[in-house]
CSV table of C-alpha atoms and ligand atoms in Angstrom, one decimal:
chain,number,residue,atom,x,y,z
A,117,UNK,CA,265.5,-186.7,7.7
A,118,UNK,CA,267.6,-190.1,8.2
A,119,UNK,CA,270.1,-188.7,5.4
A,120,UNK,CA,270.6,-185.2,7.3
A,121,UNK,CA,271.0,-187.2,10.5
A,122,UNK,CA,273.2,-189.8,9.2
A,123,UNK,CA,275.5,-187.0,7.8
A,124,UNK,CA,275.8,-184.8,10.8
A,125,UNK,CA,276.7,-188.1,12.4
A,126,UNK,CA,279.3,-188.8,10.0
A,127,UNK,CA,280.9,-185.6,10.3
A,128,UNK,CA,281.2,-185.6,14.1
A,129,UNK,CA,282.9,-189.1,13.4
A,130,UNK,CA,285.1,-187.9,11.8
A,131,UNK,CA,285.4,-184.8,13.6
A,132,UNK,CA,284.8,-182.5,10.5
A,133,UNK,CA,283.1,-179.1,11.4
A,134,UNK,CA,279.4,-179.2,11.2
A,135,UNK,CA,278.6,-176.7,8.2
A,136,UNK,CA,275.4,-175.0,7.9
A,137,UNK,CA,272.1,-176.8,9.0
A,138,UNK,CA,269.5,-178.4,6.8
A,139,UNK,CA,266.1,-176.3,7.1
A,140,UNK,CA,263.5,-177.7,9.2
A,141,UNK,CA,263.9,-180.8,11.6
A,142,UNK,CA,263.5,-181.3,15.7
A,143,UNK,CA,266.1,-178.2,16.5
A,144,UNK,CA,265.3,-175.8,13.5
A,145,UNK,CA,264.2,-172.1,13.7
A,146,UNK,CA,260.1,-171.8,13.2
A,147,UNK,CA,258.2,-168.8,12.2
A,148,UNK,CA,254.8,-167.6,12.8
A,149,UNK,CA,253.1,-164.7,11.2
A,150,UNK,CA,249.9,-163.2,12.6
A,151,UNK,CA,248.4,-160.3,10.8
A,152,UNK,CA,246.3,-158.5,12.5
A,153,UNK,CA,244.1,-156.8,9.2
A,154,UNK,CA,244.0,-153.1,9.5
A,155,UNK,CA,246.0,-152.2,12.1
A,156,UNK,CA,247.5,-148.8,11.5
A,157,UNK,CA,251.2,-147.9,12.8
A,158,UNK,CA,249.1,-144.5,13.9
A,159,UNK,CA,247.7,-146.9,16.8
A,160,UNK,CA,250.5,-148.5,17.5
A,161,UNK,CA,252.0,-145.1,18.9
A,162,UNK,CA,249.2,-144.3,21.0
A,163,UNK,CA,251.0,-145.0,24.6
A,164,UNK,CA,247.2,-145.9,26.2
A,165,UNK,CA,246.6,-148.8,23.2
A,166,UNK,CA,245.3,-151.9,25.1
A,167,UNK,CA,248.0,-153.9,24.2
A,168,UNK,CA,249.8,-155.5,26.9
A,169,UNK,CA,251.4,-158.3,24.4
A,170,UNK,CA,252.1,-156.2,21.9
A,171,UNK,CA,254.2,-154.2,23.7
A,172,UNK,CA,256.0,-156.6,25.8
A,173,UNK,CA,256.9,-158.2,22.1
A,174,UNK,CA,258.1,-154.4,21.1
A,175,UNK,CA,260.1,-154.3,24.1
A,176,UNK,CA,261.7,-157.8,24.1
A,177,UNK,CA,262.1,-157.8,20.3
A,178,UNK,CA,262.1,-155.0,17.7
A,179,UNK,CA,259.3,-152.6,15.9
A,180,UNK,CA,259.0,-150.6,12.8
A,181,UNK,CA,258.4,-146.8,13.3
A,182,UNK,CA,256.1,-147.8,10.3
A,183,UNK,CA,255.9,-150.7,7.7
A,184,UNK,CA,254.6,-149.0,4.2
A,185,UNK,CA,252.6,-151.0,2.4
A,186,UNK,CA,252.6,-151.3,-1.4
A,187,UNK,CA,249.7,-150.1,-3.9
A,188,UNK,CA,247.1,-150.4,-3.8
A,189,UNK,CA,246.8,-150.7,0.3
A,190,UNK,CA,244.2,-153.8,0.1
A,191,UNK,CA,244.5,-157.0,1.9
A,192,UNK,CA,245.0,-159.1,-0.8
A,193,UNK,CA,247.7,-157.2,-2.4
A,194,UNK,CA,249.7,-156.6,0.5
A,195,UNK,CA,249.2,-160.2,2.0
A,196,UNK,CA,250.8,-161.2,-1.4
A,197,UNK,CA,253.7,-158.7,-1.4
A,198,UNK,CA,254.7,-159.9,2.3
A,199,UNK,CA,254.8,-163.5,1.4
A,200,UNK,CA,256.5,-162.7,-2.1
A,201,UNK,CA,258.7,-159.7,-1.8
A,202,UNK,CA,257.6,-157.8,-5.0
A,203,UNK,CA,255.0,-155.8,-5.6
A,204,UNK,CA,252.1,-155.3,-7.4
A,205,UNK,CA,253.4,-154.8,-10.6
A,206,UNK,CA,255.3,-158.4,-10.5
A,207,UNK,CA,252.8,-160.3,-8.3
A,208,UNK,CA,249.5,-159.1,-10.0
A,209,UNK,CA,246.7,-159.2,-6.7
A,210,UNK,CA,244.9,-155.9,-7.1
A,211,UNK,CA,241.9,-156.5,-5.0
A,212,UNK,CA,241.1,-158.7,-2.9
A,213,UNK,CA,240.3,-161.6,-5.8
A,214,UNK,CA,240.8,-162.5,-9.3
A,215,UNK,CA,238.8,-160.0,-11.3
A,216,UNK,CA,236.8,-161.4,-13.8
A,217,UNK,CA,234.7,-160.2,-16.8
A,218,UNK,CA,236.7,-157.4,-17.5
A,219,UNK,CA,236.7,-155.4,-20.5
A,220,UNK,CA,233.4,-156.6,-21.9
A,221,UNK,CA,230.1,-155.3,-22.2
A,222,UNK,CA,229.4,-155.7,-18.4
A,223,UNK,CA,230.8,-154.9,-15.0
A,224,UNK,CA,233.7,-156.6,-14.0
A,225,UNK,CA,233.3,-158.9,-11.1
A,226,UNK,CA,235.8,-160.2,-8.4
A,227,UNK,CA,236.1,-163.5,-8.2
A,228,UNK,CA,237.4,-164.4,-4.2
A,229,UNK,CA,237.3,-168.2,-4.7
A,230,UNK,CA,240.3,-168.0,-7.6
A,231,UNK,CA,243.0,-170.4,-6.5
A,232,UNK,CA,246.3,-168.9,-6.1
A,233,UNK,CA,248.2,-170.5,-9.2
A,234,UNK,CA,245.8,-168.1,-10.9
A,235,UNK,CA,246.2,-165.2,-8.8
A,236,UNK,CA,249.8,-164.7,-7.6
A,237,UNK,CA,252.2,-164.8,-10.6
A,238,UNK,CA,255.2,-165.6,-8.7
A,239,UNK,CA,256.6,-167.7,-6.3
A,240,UNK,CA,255.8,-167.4,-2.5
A,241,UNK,CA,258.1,-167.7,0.7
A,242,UNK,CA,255.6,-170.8,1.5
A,243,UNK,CA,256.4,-172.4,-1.8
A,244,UNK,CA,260.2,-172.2,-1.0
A,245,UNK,CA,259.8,-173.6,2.2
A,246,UNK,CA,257.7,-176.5,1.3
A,247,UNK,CA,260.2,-176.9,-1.6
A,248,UNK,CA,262.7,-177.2,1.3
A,249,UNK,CA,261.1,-179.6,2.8
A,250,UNK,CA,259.6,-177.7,6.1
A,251,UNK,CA,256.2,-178.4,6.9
A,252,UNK,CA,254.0,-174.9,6.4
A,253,UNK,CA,250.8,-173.7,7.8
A,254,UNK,CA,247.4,-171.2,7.0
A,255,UNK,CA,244.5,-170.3,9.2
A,256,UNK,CA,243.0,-167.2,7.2
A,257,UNK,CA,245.4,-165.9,5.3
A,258,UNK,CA,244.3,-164.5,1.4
A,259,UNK,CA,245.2,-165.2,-2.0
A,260,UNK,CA,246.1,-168.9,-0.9
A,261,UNK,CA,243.3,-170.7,-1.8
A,262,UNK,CA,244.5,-174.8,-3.1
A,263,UNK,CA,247.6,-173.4,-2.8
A,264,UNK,CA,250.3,-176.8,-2.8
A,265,UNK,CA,252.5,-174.7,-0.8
A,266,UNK,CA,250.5,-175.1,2.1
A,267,UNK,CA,250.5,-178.6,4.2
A,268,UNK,CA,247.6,-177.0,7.0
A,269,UNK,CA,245.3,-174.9,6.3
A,270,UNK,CA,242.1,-173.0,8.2
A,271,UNK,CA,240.6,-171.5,5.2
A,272,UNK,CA,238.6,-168.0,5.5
A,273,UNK,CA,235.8,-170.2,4.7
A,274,UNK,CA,236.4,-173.2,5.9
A,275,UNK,CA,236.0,-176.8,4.7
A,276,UNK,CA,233.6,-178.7,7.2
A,277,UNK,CA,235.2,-182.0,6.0
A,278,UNK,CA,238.9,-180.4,5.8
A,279,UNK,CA,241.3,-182.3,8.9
A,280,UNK,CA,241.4,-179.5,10.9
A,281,UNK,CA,238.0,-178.4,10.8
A,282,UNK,CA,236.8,-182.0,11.7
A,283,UNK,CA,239.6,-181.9,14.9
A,284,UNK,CA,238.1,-178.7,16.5
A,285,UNK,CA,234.2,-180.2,16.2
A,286,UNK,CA,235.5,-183.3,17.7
A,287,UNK,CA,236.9,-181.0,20.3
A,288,UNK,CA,233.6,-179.3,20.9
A,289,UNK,CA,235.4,-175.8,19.6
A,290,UNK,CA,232.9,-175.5,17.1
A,291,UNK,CA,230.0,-177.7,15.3
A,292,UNK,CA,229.6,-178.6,12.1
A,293,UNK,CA,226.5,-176.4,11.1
A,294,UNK,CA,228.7,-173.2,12.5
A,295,UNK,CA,231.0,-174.3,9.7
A,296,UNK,CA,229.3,-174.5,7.3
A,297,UNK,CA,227.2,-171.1,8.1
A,298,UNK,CA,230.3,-169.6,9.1
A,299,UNK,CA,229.8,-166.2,7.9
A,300,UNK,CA,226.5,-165.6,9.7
A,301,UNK,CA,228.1,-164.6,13.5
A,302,UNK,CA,230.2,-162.0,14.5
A,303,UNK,CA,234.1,-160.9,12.8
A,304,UNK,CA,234.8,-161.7,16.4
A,305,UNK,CA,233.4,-165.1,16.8
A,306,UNK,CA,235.3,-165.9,13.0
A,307,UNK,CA,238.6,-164.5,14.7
A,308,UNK,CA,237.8,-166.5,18.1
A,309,UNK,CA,237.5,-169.7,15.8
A,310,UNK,CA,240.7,-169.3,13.3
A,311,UNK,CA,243.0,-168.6,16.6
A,312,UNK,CA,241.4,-172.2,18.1
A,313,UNK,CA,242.7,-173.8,14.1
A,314,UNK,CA,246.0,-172.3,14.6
A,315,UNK,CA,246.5,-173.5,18.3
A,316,UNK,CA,245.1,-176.8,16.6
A,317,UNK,CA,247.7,-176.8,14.3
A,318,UNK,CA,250.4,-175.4,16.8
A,319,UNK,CA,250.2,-177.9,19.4
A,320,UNK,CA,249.8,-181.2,16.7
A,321,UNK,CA,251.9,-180.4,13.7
A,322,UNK,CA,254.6,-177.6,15.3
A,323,UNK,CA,254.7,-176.0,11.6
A,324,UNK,CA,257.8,-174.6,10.2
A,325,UNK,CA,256.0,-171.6,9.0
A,326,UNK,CA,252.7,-170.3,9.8
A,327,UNK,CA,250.8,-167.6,8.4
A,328,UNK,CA,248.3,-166.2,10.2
A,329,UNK,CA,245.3,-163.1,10.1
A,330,UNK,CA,242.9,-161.6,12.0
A,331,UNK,CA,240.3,-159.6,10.5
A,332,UNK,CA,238.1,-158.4,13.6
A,333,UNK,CA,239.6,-154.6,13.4
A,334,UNK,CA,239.1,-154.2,9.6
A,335,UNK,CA,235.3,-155.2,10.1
A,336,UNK,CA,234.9,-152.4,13.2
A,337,UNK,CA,236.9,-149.6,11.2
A,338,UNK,CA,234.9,-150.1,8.0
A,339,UNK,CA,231.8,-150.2,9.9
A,340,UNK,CA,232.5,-147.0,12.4
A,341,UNK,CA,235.4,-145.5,11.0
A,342,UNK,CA,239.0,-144.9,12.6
A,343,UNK,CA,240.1,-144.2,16.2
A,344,UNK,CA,237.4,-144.8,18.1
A,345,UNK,CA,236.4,-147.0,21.5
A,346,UNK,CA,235.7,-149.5,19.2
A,347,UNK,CA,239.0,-149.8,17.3
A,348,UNK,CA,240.8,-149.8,20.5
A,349,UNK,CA,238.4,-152.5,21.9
A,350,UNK,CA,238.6,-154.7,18.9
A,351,UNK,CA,242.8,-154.2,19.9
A,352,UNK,CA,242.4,-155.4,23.0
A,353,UNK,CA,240.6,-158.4,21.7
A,354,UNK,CA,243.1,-159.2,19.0
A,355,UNK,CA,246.0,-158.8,21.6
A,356,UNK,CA,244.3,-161.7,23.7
A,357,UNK,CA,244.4,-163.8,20.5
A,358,UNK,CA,248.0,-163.2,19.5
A,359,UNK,CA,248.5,-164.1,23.7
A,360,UNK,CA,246.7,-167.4,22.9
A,361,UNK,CA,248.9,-168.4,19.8
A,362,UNK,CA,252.5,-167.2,22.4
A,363,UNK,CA,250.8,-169.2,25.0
A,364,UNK,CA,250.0,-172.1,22.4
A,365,UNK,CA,253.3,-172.2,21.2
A,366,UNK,CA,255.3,-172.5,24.6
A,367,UNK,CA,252.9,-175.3,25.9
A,368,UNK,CA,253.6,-177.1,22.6
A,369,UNK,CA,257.5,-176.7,23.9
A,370,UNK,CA,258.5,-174.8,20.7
A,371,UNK,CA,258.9,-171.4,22.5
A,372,UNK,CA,262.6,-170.8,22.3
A,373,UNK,CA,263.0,-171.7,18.7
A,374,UNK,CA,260.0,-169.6,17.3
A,375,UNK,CA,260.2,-166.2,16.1
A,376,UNK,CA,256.6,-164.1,16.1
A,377,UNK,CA,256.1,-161.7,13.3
A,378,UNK,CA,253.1,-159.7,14.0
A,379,UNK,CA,252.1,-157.2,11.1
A,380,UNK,CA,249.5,-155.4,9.3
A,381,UNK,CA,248.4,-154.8,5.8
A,382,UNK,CA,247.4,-151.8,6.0
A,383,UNK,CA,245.8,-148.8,7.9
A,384,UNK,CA,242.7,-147.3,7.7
A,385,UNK,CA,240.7,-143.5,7.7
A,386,UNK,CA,237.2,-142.4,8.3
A,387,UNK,CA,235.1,-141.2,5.5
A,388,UNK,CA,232.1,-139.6,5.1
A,389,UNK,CA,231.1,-139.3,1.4
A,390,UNK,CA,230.7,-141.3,-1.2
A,391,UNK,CA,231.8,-141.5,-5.1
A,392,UNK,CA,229.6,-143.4,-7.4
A,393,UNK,CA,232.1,-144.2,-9.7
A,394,UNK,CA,229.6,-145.6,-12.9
A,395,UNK,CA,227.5,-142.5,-12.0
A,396,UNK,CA,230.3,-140.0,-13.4
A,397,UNK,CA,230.9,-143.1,-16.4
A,398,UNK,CA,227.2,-143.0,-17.1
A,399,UNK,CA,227.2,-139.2,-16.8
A,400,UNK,CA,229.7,-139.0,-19.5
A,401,UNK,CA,228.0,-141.0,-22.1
A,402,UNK,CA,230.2,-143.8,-21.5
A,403,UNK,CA,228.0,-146.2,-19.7
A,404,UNK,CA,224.4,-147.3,-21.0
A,405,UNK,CA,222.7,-147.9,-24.1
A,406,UNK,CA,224.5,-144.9,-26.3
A,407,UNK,CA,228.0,-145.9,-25.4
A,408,UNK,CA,229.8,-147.9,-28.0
A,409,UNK,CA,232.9,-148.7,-26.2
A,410,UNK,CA,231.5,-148.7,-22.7
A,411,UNK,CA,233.6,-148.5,-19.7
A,412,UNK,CA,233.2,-149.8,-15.8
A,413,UNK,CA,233.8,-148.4,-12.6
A,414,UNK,CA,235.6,-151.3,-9.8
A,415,UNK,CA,234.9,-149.1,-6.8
A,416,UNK,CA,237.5,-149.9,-4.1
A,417,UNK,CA,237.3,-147.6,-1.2
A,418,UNK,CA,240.5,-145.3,-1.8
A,419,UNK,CA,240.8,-145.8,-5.4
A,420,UNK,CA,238.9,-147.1,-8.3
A,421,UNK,CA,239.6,-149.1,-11.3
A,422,UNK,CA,238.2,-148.6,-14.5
A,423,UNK,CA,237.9,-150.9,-17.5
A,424,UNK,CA,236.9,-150.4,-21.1
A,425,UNK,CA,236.6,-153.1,-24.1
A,426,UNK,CA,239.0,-151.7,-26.2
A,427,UNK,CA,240.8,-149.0,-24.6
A,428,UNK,CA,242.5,-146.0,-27.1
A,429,UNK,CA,244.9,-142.7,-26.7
A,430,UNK,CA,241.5,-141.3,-27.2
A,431,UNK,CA,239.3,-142.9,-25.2
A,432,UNK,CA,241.2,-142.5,-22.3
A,433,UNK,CA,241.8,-139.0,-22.2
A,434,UNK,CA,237.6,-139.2,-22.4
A,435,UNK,CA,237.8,-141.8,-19.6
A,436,UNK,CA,240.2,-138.8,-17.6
A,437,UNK,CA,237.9,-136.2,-18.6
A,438,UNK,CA,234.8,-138.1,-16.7
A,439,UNK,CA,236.8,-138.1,-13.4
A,440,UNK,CA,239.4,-135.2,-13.2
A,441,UNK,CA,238.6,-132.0,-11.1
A,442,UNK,CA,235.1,-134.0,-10.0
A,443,UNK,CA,233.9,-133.0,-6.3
A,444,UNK,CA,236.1,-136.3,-4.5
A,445,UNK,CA,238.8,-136.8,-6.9
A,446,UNK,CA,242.4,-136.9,-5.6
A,447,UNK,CA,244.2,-137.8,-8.7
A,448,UNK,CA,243.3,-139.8,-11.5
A,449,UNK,CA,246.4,-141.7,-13.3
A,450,UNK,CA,247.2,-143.5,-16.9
A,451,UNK,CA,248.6,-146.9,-16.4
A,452,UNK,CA,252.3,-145.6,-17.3
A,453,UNK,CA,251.5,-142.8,-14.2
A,454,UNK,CA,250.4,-146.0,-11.9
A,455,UNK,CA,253.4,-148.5,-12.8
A,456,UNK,CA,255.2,-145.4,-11.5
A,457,UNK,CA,253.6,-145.9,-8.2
A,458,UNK,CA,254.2,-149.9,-8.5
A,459,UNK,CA,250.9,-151.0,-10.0
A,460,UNK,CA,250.5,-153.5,-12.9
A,461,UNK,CA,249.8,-152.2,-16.4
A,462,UNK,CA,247.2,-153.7,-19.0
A,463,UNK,CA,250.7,-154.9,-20.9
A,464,UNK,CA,251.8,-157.0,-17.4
A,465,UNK,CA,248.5,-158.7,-16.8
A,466,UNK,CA,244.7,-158.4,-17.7
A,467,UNK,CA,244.8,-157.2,-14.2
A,468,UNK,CA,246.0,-153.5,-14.4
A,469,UNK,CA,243.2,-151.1,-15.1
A,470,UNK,CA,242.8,-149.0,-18.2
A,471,UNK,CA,242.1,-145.9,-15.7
A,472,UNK,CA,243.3,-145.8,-11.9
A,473,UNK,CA,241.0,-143.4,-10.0
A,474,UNK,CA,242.3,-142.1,-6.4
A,475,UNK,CA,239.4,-140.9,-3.7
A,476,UNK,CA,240.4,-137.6,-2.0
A,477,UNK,CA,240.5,-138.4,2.0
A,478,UNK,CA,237.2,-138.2,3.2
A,479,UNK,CA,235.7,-139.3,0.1
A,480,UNK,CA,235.9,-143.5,-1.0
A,481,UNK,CA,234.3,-145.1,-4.1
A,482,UNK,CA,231.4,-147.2,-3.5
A,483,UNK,CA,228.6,-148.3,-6.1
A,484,UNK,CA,225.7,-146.9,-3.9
A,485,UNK,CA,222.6,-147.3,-5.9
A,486,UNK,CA,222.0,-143.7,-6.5
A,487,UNK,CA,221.5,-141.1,-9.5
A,488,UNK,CA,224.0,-139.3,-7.6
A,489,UNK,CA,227.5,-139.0,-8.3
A,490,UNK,CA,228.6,-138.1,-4.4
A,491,UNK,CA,226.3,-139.0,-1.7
A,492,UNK,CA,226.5,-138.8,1.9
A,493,UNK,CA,227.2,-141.6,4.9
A,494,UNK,CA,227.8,-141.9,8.1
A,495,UNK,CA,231.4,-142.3,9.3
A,496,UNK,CA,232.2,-145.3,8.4
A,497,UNK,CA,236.4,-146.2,7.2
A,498,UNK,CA,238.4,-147.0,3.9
A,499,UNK,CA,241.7,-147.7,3.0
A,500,UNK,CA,243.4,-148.3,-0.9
A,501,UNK,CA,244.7,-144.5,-0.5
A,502,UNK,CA,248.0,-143.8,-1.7
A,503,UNK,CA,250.4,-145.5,0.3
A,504,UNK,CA,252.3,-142.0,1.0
A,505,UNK,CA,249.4,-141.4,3.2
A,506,UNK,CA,250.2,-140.9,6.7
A,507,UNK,CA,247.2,-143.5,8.4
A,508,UNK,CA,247.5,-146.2,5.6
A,509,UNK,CA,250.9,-147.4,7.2
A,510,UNK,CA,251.2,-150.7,8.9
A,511,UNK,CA,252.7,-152.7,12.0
A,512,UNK,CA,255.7,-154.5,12.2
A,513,UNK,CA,256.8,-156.4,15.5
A,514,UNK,CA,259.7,-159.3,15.6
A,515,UNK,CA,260.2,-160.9,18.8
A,516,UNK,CA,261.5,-164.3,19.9
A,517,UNK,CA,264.3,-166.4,18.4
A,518,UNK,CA,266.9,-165.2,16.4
A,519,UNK,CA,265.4,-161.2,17.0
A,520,UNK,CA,267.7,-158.8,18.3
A,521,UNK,CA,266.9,-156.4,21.0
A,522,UNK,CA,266.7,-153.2,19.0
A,523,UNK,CA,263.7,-151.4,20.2
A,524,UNK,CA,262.3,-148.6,17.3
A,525,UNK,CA,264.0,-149.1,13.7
A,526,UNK,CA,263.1,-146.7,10.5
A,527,UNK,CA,260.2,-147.6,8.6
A,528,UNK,CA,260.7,-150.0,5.6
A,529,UNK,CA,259.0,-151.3,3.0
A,530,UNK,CA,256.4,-154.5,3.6
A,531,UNK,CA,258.7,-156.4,0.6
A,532,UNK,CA,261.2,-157.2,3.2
A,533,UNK,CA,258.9,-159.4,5.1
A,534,UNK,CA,258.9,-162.6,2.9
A,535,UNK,CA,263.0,-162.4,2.6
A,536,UNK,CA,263.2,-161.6,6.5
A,537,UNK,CA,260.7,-165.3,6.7
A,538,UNK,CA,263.0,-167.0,4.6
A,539,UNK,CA,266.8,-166.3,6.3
A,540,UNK,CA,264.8,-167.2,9.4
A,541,UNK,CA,264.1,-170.8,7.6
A,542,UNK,CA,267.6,-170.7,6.0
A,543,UNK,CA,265.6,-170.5,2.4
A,544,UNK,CA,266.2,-168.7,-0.3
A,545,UNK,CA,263.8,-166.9,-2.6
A,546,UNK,CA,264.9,-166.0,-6.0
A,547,UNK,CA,264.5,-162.5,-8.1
A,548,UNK,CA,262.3,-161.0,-5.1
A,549,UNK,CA,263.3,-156.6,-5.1
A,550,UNK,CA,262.9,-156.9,-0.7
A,551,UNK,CA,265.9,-157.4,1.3
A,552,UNK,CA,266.0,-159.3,4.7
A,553,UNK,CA,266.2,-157.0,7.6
A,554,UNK,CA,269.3,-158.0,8.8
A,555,UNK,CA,269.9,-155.5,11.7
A,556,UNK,CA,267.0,-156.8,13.7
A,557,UNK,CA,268.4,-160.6,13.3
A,558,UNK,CA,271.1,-162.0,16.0
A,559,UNK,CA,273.8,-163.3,14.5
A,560,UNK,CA,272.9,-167.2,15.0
A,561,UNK,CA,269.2,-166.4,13.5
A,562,UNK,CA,269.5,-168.9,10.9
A,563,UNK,CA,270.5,-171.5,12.9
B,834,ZN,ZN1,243.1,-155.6,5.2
């Protein structure tokens, strides 16, 4: 800091023209992201959406038409691709975890608690700004876990003995036994809790960059399906919170200098069957005791991923066999027919499945325990679809500093969030396939 300040000095000594601003400081452009999980850009177009800060933000600022996400549309995955810039196929988060234990004898399992240098194979826009010496921020985000990126962090699961957990129990916001039992109460009690950790942070630290997410409508829409009184509730509530964080900003004084990003990772639709995957496996003889190269069924709502030991020419088209033209079935792809679609291939990581299976709409893979290969269930909601599909589209509002007025823009691709982040912070990020979105930006946005 003294050497920045002791050069701008200089230079208005000797009356040289100030040239471009170092990132960060007292004066310097801050960002905040808030995700709100689930949020379709279906919603956002329905003119009766309890949203009243949402749409003041769409009118003052700018809005996507849609944001598409990438493949598959999971949290995780898309999470990653908006602080990265790539997808999929370069950044390697498939699920929402590491997965584990695959292609052995045994099902696979997801592993949530892998820290990110093992998960994300790339850099991320908080590395670069951390790099850059701006201070950077997480209450909730995924695929972030230990990452050194990060100077404050709220953790989905929180640390009881972490610094910002300890401020809000000293603050009577929450007691130590709710933290460390914080998965008991309500999605809406979790949400009410990470948006007290980033006003925390807000109003004590003023982070250059913070990421942000809200999972209360993803919980609802999974339980109850999509489009309902209790999606546009759970709205309502979620517009309060992103109020709170505005309102937190302003009273920390950082109002005119901070640009709000709110998004989404993805939409979501009702379904009302269910496709055991290792039911058709097992069905096929390639599951159980008679199997000699056994395969496994990751059941992920709109798709599924399946693994086998040793994986031929042959024992794929067998693999295809089990799952093409079943009752639920959209489409079931090799992994050269899914890098086509931007997922990673078994050559790019141990990662990409040896068999991508999509779920017709309607339908989602589960692992129900059931002799049944499809089995009924209430309406509940999915996502992972395609991401062609109309209601797995996202939410993309700018508003604040450095956002032009521009009202409705085309849909674009969730990859040009984490360059859009970093030309706000006067970064860079290197070798990234998004672009910034420039037309929304006012021409002093970097500054
Ligand atoms: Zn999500």
């Amino acid at each position: 800091m003294f050497r920045w300040i002791g050069a701008g000095a200089l230079a208005a000594c000797l009356g040289l023209p100030m040239v471009a601003q170092r990132p960060g400081g007292e004066h310097s452009r801050k960002v905040v992201v808030i995700s709100l999980d689930a949020f379709g850009a279906e919603s956002l177009h329905d003119p009766h959406l309890p949203a009243p800060t949402l749409r003041r933000m769409m009118r003052e600022g700018s809005y996507a038409a849609a944001m598409l996400p990438i493949n598959p549309t999971v949290t995780w995955p898309n999470h990653t691709s908006m602080v990265t810039g790539v997808n999929a196929s370069k950044h390697h988060v498939i699920v929402n975890g590491l997965i584990v234990n695959q292609r052995t004898d045994a099902q696979p399992k997801i592993d949530a608690e892998a820290p990110k240098s093992r998960l994300v194979a790339v850099p991320t826009v908080y590395d670069a700004a951390h790099k850059a010496g701006l201070t950077t921020a997480e209450v909730d985000w995924v695929a972030v876990m230990k990452a050194d990126g990060i100077t404050w962090r709220f953790a989905e699961k929180p640390d009881p003995d972490g610094p910002i957990e300890r401020d809000l129990v000293v603050q009577g916001m929450v007691s130590r036994e709710d933290l460390q039992n914080f998965g008991k109460p309500s999605q809406a009690w979790r949400d009410r809790i990470y948006t007290q950790a980033a006003i925390d942070i807000i109003r004590k630290h003023h982070p250059d960059l913070l990421l942000f997410h809200l999972l209360a409508l993803d919980g609802i829409e999974h339980k109850t399906g999509f489009g309902n009184d209790s999606g546009k509730n759970t709205i309502a509530f979620l517009d309060d919170r992103v109020k709170d964080i505005v309102d937190a900003v302003r009273e920390a004084g950082d109002l005119d200098r901070t640009t709000f990003l709110i998004v989404s990772d993805h939409g979501q639709q009702s379904v009302f069957k269910h496709i055991n995957g290792n039911v058709l496996l097992r069905q096929a003889g390639l599951q159980g005791t008679s199997a000699d190269n056994p395969a496994f069924c990751i059941p992920e709502g709109g798709f599924a991923l399946i693994y086998q030991n040793h994986a031929t020419v042959e024992s794929t088209a067998a693999l295809m066999a089990a799952f093409a033209g079943k009752p639920g079935v959209r489409a079931v792809l090799t992994p050269t027919e899914a890098a086509q679609q931007g997922w990673p291939t078994p050559k790019d990581t141990d990662q990409g499945p040896d068999l991508l299976v999509y779920a017709a709409n309607g339908f989602s893979f589960a692992g129900d325990n059931s002799p049944e290969a499809v089995t009924e269930t209430k309406e509940a909601g999915a996502h992972g679809y395609p991401n062609t599909e109309p209601l797995m589209k996202a939410i993309f509002i700018a508003s604040g500093a450095g956002i032009a007025r521009k009202g409705e823009i085309p849909a674009f691709e969730n990859v040009a969030v984490a360059p859009t982040i970093a030309s706000l912070l006067n970064i860079h990020l290197e070798n990234i396939d998004g672009k910034p979105l420039s037309s929304i930006l006012t021409e002093n946005a970097t500054k």
